[in-house]
Amino acid sequence: MKRYELRGMNGVESLQVADAPMPTPGPGEALVRVHAVSLNYRDLLVVSGMYPGSPPLPLVPTSDGAGEVAAVGPGVDRVKVGDRVAGTFFESWVSGRLTERDMATARGGATQGMLAEYVVSHADALVRVPDHLSFGDAATLPCAAVTAWHALFEVAPLRPGETVLVLGTGGVSIFALQLAAMAGAQAIVTSSSDEKLERARGLGAATTINYKKTPDWEIAVREATGGAGVDRVIEVGGPGTFQKSLASLRVGGRLSLIGILTGFAGGVEVVPILLGSLHVDGIYVGSREMFESMNRAIARTKLSPVIDRAFAFADAPAAYEYLRSGAHFGKVVIRID
Ligand SMILES: NC(=O)c1ccc[n+]([C@@H]2O[C@H](COP(=O)([O-])OP(=O)(O)OC[C@H]3O[C@@H](n4cnc5c(N)ncnc54)[C@H](OP(=O)(O)O)[C@@H]3O)[C@@H](O)[C@H]2O)c1
């Protein structure tokens, strides 16, 4: 069977197709025939050697994959042959709080990932996916969707009528927009592209702001909320957007710190947090239990993930380059059919 391997971390050119023996599931494990994977910004960090930690080399990259159970090992009754499943981002985080041990089981970074025709996974680290989703759709869920779900519903549940500020139109942000709309909340979306903002309005965004044309977008956000500020921010920008995101919040509002698109470090003016009684939560993907809760909501509402473009397995490096270009809206998928 074929899989991609990273033998070094010098960028997308480090991605190499390799032949590997068919893996065999051991006790408690399942063999999954992977039909699709999706890419996350993190996968760009991993191939460039910029993701924290020391991945085992050679590394099969990407955290997110979906497929069909092809065989199960001894003692497995959680899944059966033929089940349509996706892998959880952290193989060991089933429920409760994230632990350091769980962090050491992040697929496609700390442990082997999904960009392969077949993978063996612990059966506890698989979830059944909603029937209405294709394998490509399902492959978009494990990182971006679970992260948005965790931020909006697991820490302090978003309530109908609340307002959520969503930064940019990448994978996490478009799921946050869709989930906010599903919950009856209003979304304000920023983007560098007017064309993408128009698409965001089509998905239910009530207000859209071009952050290139309106560098003081936090003022526009406050104006759009009658001066009050938003209830929540899905903060994917990091140091370059953090202060403006704080300034966009209402008194007592909540910022979910998710991303580092503008870099890893920067200064923080702390006074707005204490004067505004703001809540700042670090969010790191989510547990299997969160993934399963989200899948129930997705199945009930027939939410359909937004896939910008799907690439063939042989074109995986081109898929990475496309993600890096930032031209996408929503998710980028690689099919392994
Ligand atoms: N903490 C976690 O568990 C977790 C989970 C998933 C992702 N993340 C992080 O969250 C971030 C987003 O990940 P992703 O996979 O969704 O990325 P992605 O799909 O690659 O999103 C890229 C998009 O972000 C937008 N963007 C870039 N710079 C921006 C800025 N300064 N202000 C506003 N928007 C900006 C752009 O949207 P426009 O083209 O519309 O301008 C760009 O197209 C990354 O830093 C990733 O590492 C963290």
mmCIF file of N, CA, C and O in Angstrom, residues 46-104:
data_model
loop_
_atom_site.group_PDB
_atom_site.id
_atom_site.type_symbol
_atom_site.label_atom_id
_atom_site.label_comp_id
_atom_site.label_asym_id
_atom_site.label_seq_id
_atom_site.Cartn_x
_atom_site.Cartn_y
_atom_site.Cartn_z
ATOM 1 N N VAL A 46 3.928 21.473 10.147
ATOM 2 C CA VAL A 46 4.630 20.192 10.335
ATOM 3 C C VAL A 46 5.646 19.967 9.217
ATOM 4 O O VAL A 46 6.817 19.663 9.491
ATOM 5 N N VAL A 47 5.252 20.137 7.947
ATOM 6 C CA VAL A 47 6.214 19.863 6.855
ATOM 7 C C VAL A 47 7.390 20.836 6.876
ATOM 8 O O VAL A 47 8.453 20.542 6.328
ATOM 9 N N SER A 48 7.177 21.983 7.512
ATOM 10 C CA SER A 48 8.258 22.986 7.564
ATOM 11 C C SER A 48 9.093 22.877 8.824
ATOM 12 O O SER A 48 9.980 23.705 9.066
ATOM 13 N N GLY A 49 8.786 21.905 9.694
ATOM 14 C CA GLY A 49 9.546 21.745 10.937
ATOM 15 C C GLY A 49 9.233 22.830 11.954
ATOM 16 O O GLY A 49 10.015 23.067 12.874
ATOM 17 N N MET A 50 8.078 23.506 11.802
ATOM 18 C CA MET A 50 7.746 24.610 12.715
ATOM 19 C C MET A 50 6.724 24.217 13.774
ATOM 20 O O MET A 50 6.327 25.041 14.587
ATOM 21 N N TYR A 51 6.270 22.969 13.731
ATOM 22 C CA TYR A 51 5.276 22.546 14.727
ATOM 23 C C TYR A 51 6.012 22.134 15.998
ATOM 24 O O TYR A 51 7.024 21.426 15.931
ATOM 25 N N PRO A 52 5.525 22.589 17.166
ATOM 26 C CA PRO A 52 6.224 22.257 18.415
ATOM 27 C C PRO A 52 6.370 20.740 18.604
ATOM 28 O O PRO A 52 5.479 19.974 18.219
ATOM 29 N N GLY A 53 7.476 20.322 19.200
ATOM 30 C CA GLY A 53 7.713 18.898 19.446
ATOM 31 C C GLY A 53 8.676 18.326 18.434
ATOM 32 O O GLY A 53 9.131 19.011 17.524
ATOM 33 N N SER A 54 8.980 17.042 18.616
ATOM 34 C CA SER A 54 9.908 16.358 17.710
ATOM 35 C C SER A 54 9.213 15.154 17.100
ATOM 36 O O SER A 54 9.233 14.060 17.676
ATOM 37 N N PRO A 55 8.578 15.342 15.944
ATOM 38 C CA PRO A 55 7.857 14.234 15.330
ATOM 39 C C PRO A 55 8.779 13.054 15.008
ATOM 40 O O PRO A 55 9.944 13.266 14.664
ATOM 41 N N PRO A 56 8.252 11.828 15.115
ATOM 42 C CA PRO A 56 9.053 10.656 14.744
ATOM 43 C C PRO A 56 9.227 10.615 13.226
ATOM 44 O O PRO A 56 8.267 10.833 12.490
ATOM 45 N N LEU A 57 10.449 10.372 12.761
ATOM 46 C CA LEU A 57 10.682 10.284 11.317
ATOM 47 C C LEU A 57 11.045 8.858 10.932
ATOM 48 O O LEU A 57 11.762 8.202 11.685
ATOM 49 N N PRO A 58 10.584 8.327 9.815
ATOM 50 C CA PRO A 58 9.681 9.012 8.891
ATOM 51 C C PRO A 58 8.279 9.163 9.487
ATOM 52 O O PRO A 58 7.815 8.280 10.216
ATOM 53 N N LEU A 59 7.639 10.292 9.135
ATOM 54 C CA LEU A 59 6.307 10.589 9.664
ATOM 55 C C LEU A 59 5.283 10.562 8.534
ATOM 56 O O LEU A 59 5.480 11.215 7.502
ATOM 57 N N VAL A 60 4.198 9.823 8.740
ATOM 58 C CA VAL A 60 3.053 9.925 7.828
ATOM 59 C C VAL A 60 2.293 11.173 8.268
ATOM 60 O O VAL A 60 1.871 11.264 9.416
ATOM 61 N N PRO A 61 2.153 12.180 7.360
ATOM 62 C CA PRO A 61 1.585 13.457 7.794
ATOM 63 C C PRO A 61 0.055 13.470 7.779
ATOM 64 O O PRO A 61 -0.580 12.533 7.296
ATOM 65 N N THR A 62 -0.494 14.525 8.270
ATOM 66 C CA THR A 62 -1.914 14.925 8.339
ATOM 67 C C THR A 62 -2.676 14.219 9.472
ATOM 68 O O THR A 62 -2.594 13.014 9.655
ATOM 69 N N SER A 63 -3.449 15.026 10.174
ATOM 70 C CA SER A 63 -4.225 14.518 11.309
ATOM 71 C C SER A 63 -5.593 13.994 10.908
ATOM 72 O O SER A 63 -6.158 13.131 11.590
ATOM 73 N N ASP A 64 -6.133 14.525 9.804
ATOM 74 C CA ASP A 64 -7.565 14.325 9.528
ATOM 75 C C ASP A 64 -7.803 13.341 8.397
ATOM 76 O O ASP A 64 -7.413 13.608 7.256
ATOM 77 N N GLY A 65 -8.461 12.246 8.688
ATOM 78 C CA GLY A 65 -8.798 11.304 7.637
ATOM 79 C C GLY A 65 -10.102 10.586 7.942
ATOM 80 O O GLY A 65 -10.506 10.464 9.096
ATOM 81 N N ALA A 66 -10.750 10.135 6.864
ATOM 82 C CA ALA A 66 -11.984 9.368 7.025
ATOM 83 C C ALA A 66 -11.967 8.202 6.045
ATOM 84 O O ALA A 66 -11.369 8.291 4.964
ATOM 85 N N GLY A 67 -12.598 7.124 6.429
ATOM 86 C CA GLY A 67 -12.635 5.944 5.569
ATOM 87 C C GLY A 67 -13.520 4.870 6.146
ATOM 88 O O GLY A 67 -14.424 5.150 6.937
ATOM 89 N N GLU A 68 -13.194 3.650 5.763
ATOM 90 C CA GLU A 68 -14.047 2.521 6.090
ATOM 91 C C GLU A 68 -13.232 1.502 6.885
ATOM 92 O O GLU A 68 -12.062 1.247 6.538
ATOM 93 N N VAL A 69 -13.832 0.933 7.913
ATOM 94 C CA VAL A 69 -13.129 -0.088 8.684
ATOM 95 C C VAL A 69 -12.981 -1.340 7.809
ATOM 96 O O VAL A 69 -13.971 -1.881 7.305
ATOM 97 N N ALA A 70 -11.724 -1.775 7.590
ATOM 98 C CA ALA A 70 -11.454 -2.917 6.712
ATOM 99 C C ALA A 70 -11.223 -4.209 7.502
ATOM 100 O O ALA A 70 -11.419 -5.306 6.985
ATOM 101 N N ALA A 71 -10.794 -4.081 8.747
ATOM 102 C CA ALA A 71 -10.558 -5.255 9.609
ATOM 103 C C ALA A 71 -10.439 -4.771 11.045
ATOM 104 O O ALA A 71 -10.115 -3.598 11.278
ATOM 105 N N VAL A 72 -10.723 -5.658 11.968
ATOM 106 C CA VAL A 72 -10.528 -5.285 13.383
ATOM 107 C C VAL A 72 -9.677 -6.342 14.068
ATOM 108 O O VAL A 72 -9.674 -7.515 13.683
ATOM 109 N N GLY A 73 -8.944 -5.918 15.080
ATOM 110 C CA GLY A 73 -8.107 -6.823 15.852
ATOM 111 C C GLY A 73 -8.904 -7.471 16.977
ATOM 112 O O GLY A 73 -10.090 -7.160 17.183
ATOM 113 N N PRO A 74 -8.225 -8.343 17.743
ATOM 114 C CA PRO A 74 -8.909 -9.035 18.840
ATOM 115 C C PRO A 74 -9.477 -8.046 19.865
ATOM 116 O O PRO A 74 -8.869 -7.023 20.167
ATOM 117 N N GLY A 75 -10.669 -8.337 20.343
ATOM 118 C CA GLY A 75 -11.254 -7.568 21.441
ATOM 119 C C GLY A 75 -11.914 -6.265 21.029
ATOM 120 O O GLY A 75 -12.281 -5.464 21.888
ATOM 121 N N VAL A 76 -12.083 -6.044 19.717
ATOM 122 C CA VAL A 76 -12.694 -4.771 19.290
ATOM 123 C C VAL A 76 -14.191 -4.952 19.075
ATOM 124 O O VAL A 76 -14.611 -5.791 18.262
ATOM 125 N N ASP A 77 -15.003 -4.175 19.819
ATOM 126 C CA ASP A 77 -16.435 -4.198 19.519
ATOM 127 C C ASP A 77 -16.997 -2.780 19.338
ATOM 128 O O ASP A 77 -18.171 -2.609 19.080
ATOM 129 N N ARG A 78 -16.138 -1.778 19.448
ATOM 130 C CA ARG A 78 -16.586 -0.391 19.255
ATOM 131 C C ARG A 78 -16.927 -0.117 17.799
ATOM 132 O O ARG A 78 -17.852 0.642 17.494
ATOM 133 N N VAL A 79 -16.164 -0.680 16.888
ATOM 134 C CA VAL A 79 -16.425 -0.520 15.451
ATOM 135 C C VAL A 79 -16.395 -1.899 14.805
ATOM 136 O O VAL A 79 -15.837 -2.842 15.363
ATOM 137 N N LYS A 80 -17.002 -1.982 13.596
ATOM 138 C CA LYS A 80 -16.994 -3.269 12.887
ATOM 139 C C LYS A 80 -16.638 -3.029 11.421
ATOM 140 O O LYS A 80 -16.700 -1.884 10.942
ATOM 141 N N VAL A 81 -16.303 -4.102 10.726
ATOM 142 C CA VAL A 81 -15.920 -3.980 9.319
ATOM 143 C C VAL A 81 -17.064 -3.318 8.551
ATOM 144 O O VAL A 81 -18.235 -3.672 8.715
ATOM 145 N N GLY A 82 -16.715 -2.329 7.717
ATOM 146 C CA GLY A 82 -17.712 -1.618 6.913
ATOM 147 C C GLY A 82 -18.151 -0.295 7.516
ATOM 148 O O GLY A 82 -18.753 0.530 6.817
ATOM 149 N N ASP A 83 -17.884 -0.082 8.797
ATOM 150 C CA ASP A 83 -18.274 1.195 9.417
ATOM 151 C C ASP A 83 -17.556 2.355 8.734
ATOM 152 O O ASP A 83 -16.365 2.263 8.408
ATOM 153 N N ARG A 84 -18.285 3.458 8.554
ATOM 154 C CA ARG A 84 -17.693 4.692 8.008
ATOM 155 C C ARG A 84 -17.216 5.534 9.188
ATOM 156 O O ARG A 84 -18.032 5.946 10.026
ATOM 157 N N VAL A 85 -15.913 5.779 9.230
ATOM 158 C CA VAL A 85 -15.337 6.391 10.438
ATOM 159 C C VAL A 85 -14.357 7.519 10.090
ATOM 160 O O VAL A 85 -13.862 7.608 8.964
ATOM 161 N N ALA A 86 -14.109 8.345 11.091
ATOM 162 C CA ALA A 86 -13.011 9.321 11.033
ATOM 163 C C ALA A 86 -12.165 9.099 12.275
ATOM 164 O O ALA A 86 -12.656 8.634 13.310
ATOM 165 N N GLY A 87 -10.885 9.455 12.177
ATOM 166 C CA GLY A 87 -10.003 9.349 13.335
ATOM 167 C C GLY A 87 -10.098 10.613 14.177
ATOM 168 O O GLY A 87 -10.340 11.702 13.653
ATOM 169 N N THR A 88 -9.931 10.462 15.482
ATOM 170 C CA THR A 88 -9.870 11.648 16.342
ATOM 171 C C THR A 88 -8.474 12.265 16.222
ATOM 172 O O THR A 88 -7.501 11.569 15.933
ATOM 173 N N PHE A 89 -8.387 13.563 16.461
ATOM 174 C CA PHE A 89 -7.096 14.262 16.345
ATOM 175 C C PHE A 89 -6.099 13.697 17.355
ATOM 176 O O PHE A 89 -4.981 13.344 17.006
ATOM 177 N N PHE A 90 -6.528 13.620 18.632
ATOM 178 C CA PHE A 90 -5.690 13.013 19.675
ATOM 179 C C PHE A 90 -6.164 11.573 19.856
ATOM 180 O O PHE A 90 -7.316 11.356 20.234
ATOM 181 N N GLU A 91 -5.275 10.611 19.621
ATOM 182 C CA GLU A 91 -5.726 9.216 19.692
ATOM 183 C C GLU A 91 -6.203 8.824 21.085
ATOM 184 O O GLU A 91 -7.076 7.969 21.223
ATOM 185 N N SER A 92 -5.661 9.475 22.145
ATOM 186 C CA SER A 92 -6.020 8.987 23.483
ATOM 187 C C SER A 92 -7.027 9.872 24.223
ATOM 188 O O SER A 92 -7.501 9.496 25.284
ATOM 189 N N TRP A 93 -7.371 11.068 23.684
ATOM 190 C CA TRP A 93 -8.271 11.966 24.424
ATOM 191 C C TRP A 93 -9.730 11.584 24.140
ATOM 192 O O TRP A 93 -10.299 12.000 23.146
ATOM 193 N N VAL A 94 -10.281 10.793 25.044
ATOM 194 C CA VAL A 94 -11.656 10.318 24.862
ATOM 195 C C VAL A 94 -12.650 11.304 25.471
ATOM 196 O O VAL A 94 -13.632 11.692 24.841
ATOM 197 N N SER A 95 -12.414 11.721 26.724
ATOM 198 C CA SER A 95 -13.339 12.642 27.385
ATOM 199 C C SER A 95 -12.593 13.336 28.524
ATOM 200 O O SER A 95 -11.419 13.031 28.788
ATOM 201 N N GLY A 96 -13.282 14.235 29.213
ATOM 202 C CA GLY A 96 -12.648 14.947 30.327
ATOM 203 C C GLY A 96 -11.626 15.948 29.833
ATOM 204 O O GLY A 96 -11.708 16.419 28.705
ATOM 205 N N ARG A 97 -10.654 16.243 30.705
ATOM 206 C CA ARG A 97 -9.662 17.255 30.366
ATOM 207 C C ARG A 97 -8.522 16.686 29.537
ATOM 208 O O ARG A 97 -8.145 15.532 29.712
ATOM 209 N N LEU A 98 -7.964 17.557 28.688
ATOM 210 C CA LEU A 98 -6.765 17.199 27.918
ATOM 211 C C LEU A 98 -5.579 17.043 28.874
ATOM 212 O O LEU A 98 -5.419 17.843 29.802
ATOM 213 N N THR A 99 -4.779 16.003 28.659
ATOM 214 C CA THR A 99 -3.588 15.794 29.485
ATOM 215 C C THR A 99 -2.337 15.835 28.601
ATOM 216 O O THR A 99 -2.437 15.744 27.367
ATOM 217 N N GLU A 100 -1.181 15.923 29.238
ATOM 218 C CA GLU A 100 0.071 15.909 28.462
ATOM 219 C C GLU A 100 0.228 14.580 27.725
ATOM 220 O O GLU A 100 0.765 14.526 26.619
ATOM 221 N N ARG A 101 -0.290 13.529 28.331
ATOM 222 C CA ARG A 101 -0.223 12.218 27.674
ATOM 223 C C ARG A 101 -1.029 12.244 26.371
ATOM 224 O O ARG A 101 -0.605 11.720 25.352
ATOM 225 N N ASP A 102 -2.202 12.887 26.425
ATOM 226 C CA ASP A 102 -3.026 12.998 25.208
ATOM 227 C C ASP A 102 -2.292 13.787 24.124
ATOM 228 O O ASP A 102 -2.344 13.446 22.942
ATOM 229 N N MET A 103 -1.619 14.852 24.555
ATOM 230 C CA MET A 103 -0.927 15.705 23.565
ATOM 231 C C MET A 103 0.130 14.918 22.806
ATOM 232 O O MET A 103 0.449 15.230 21.665
ATOM 233 N N ALA A 104 0.664 13.884 23.452
ATOM 234 C CA ALA A 104 1.687 13.055 22.795
ATOM 235 C C ALA A 104 1.066 12.061 21.812
ATOM 236 O O ALA A 104 1.764 11.221 21.255
#
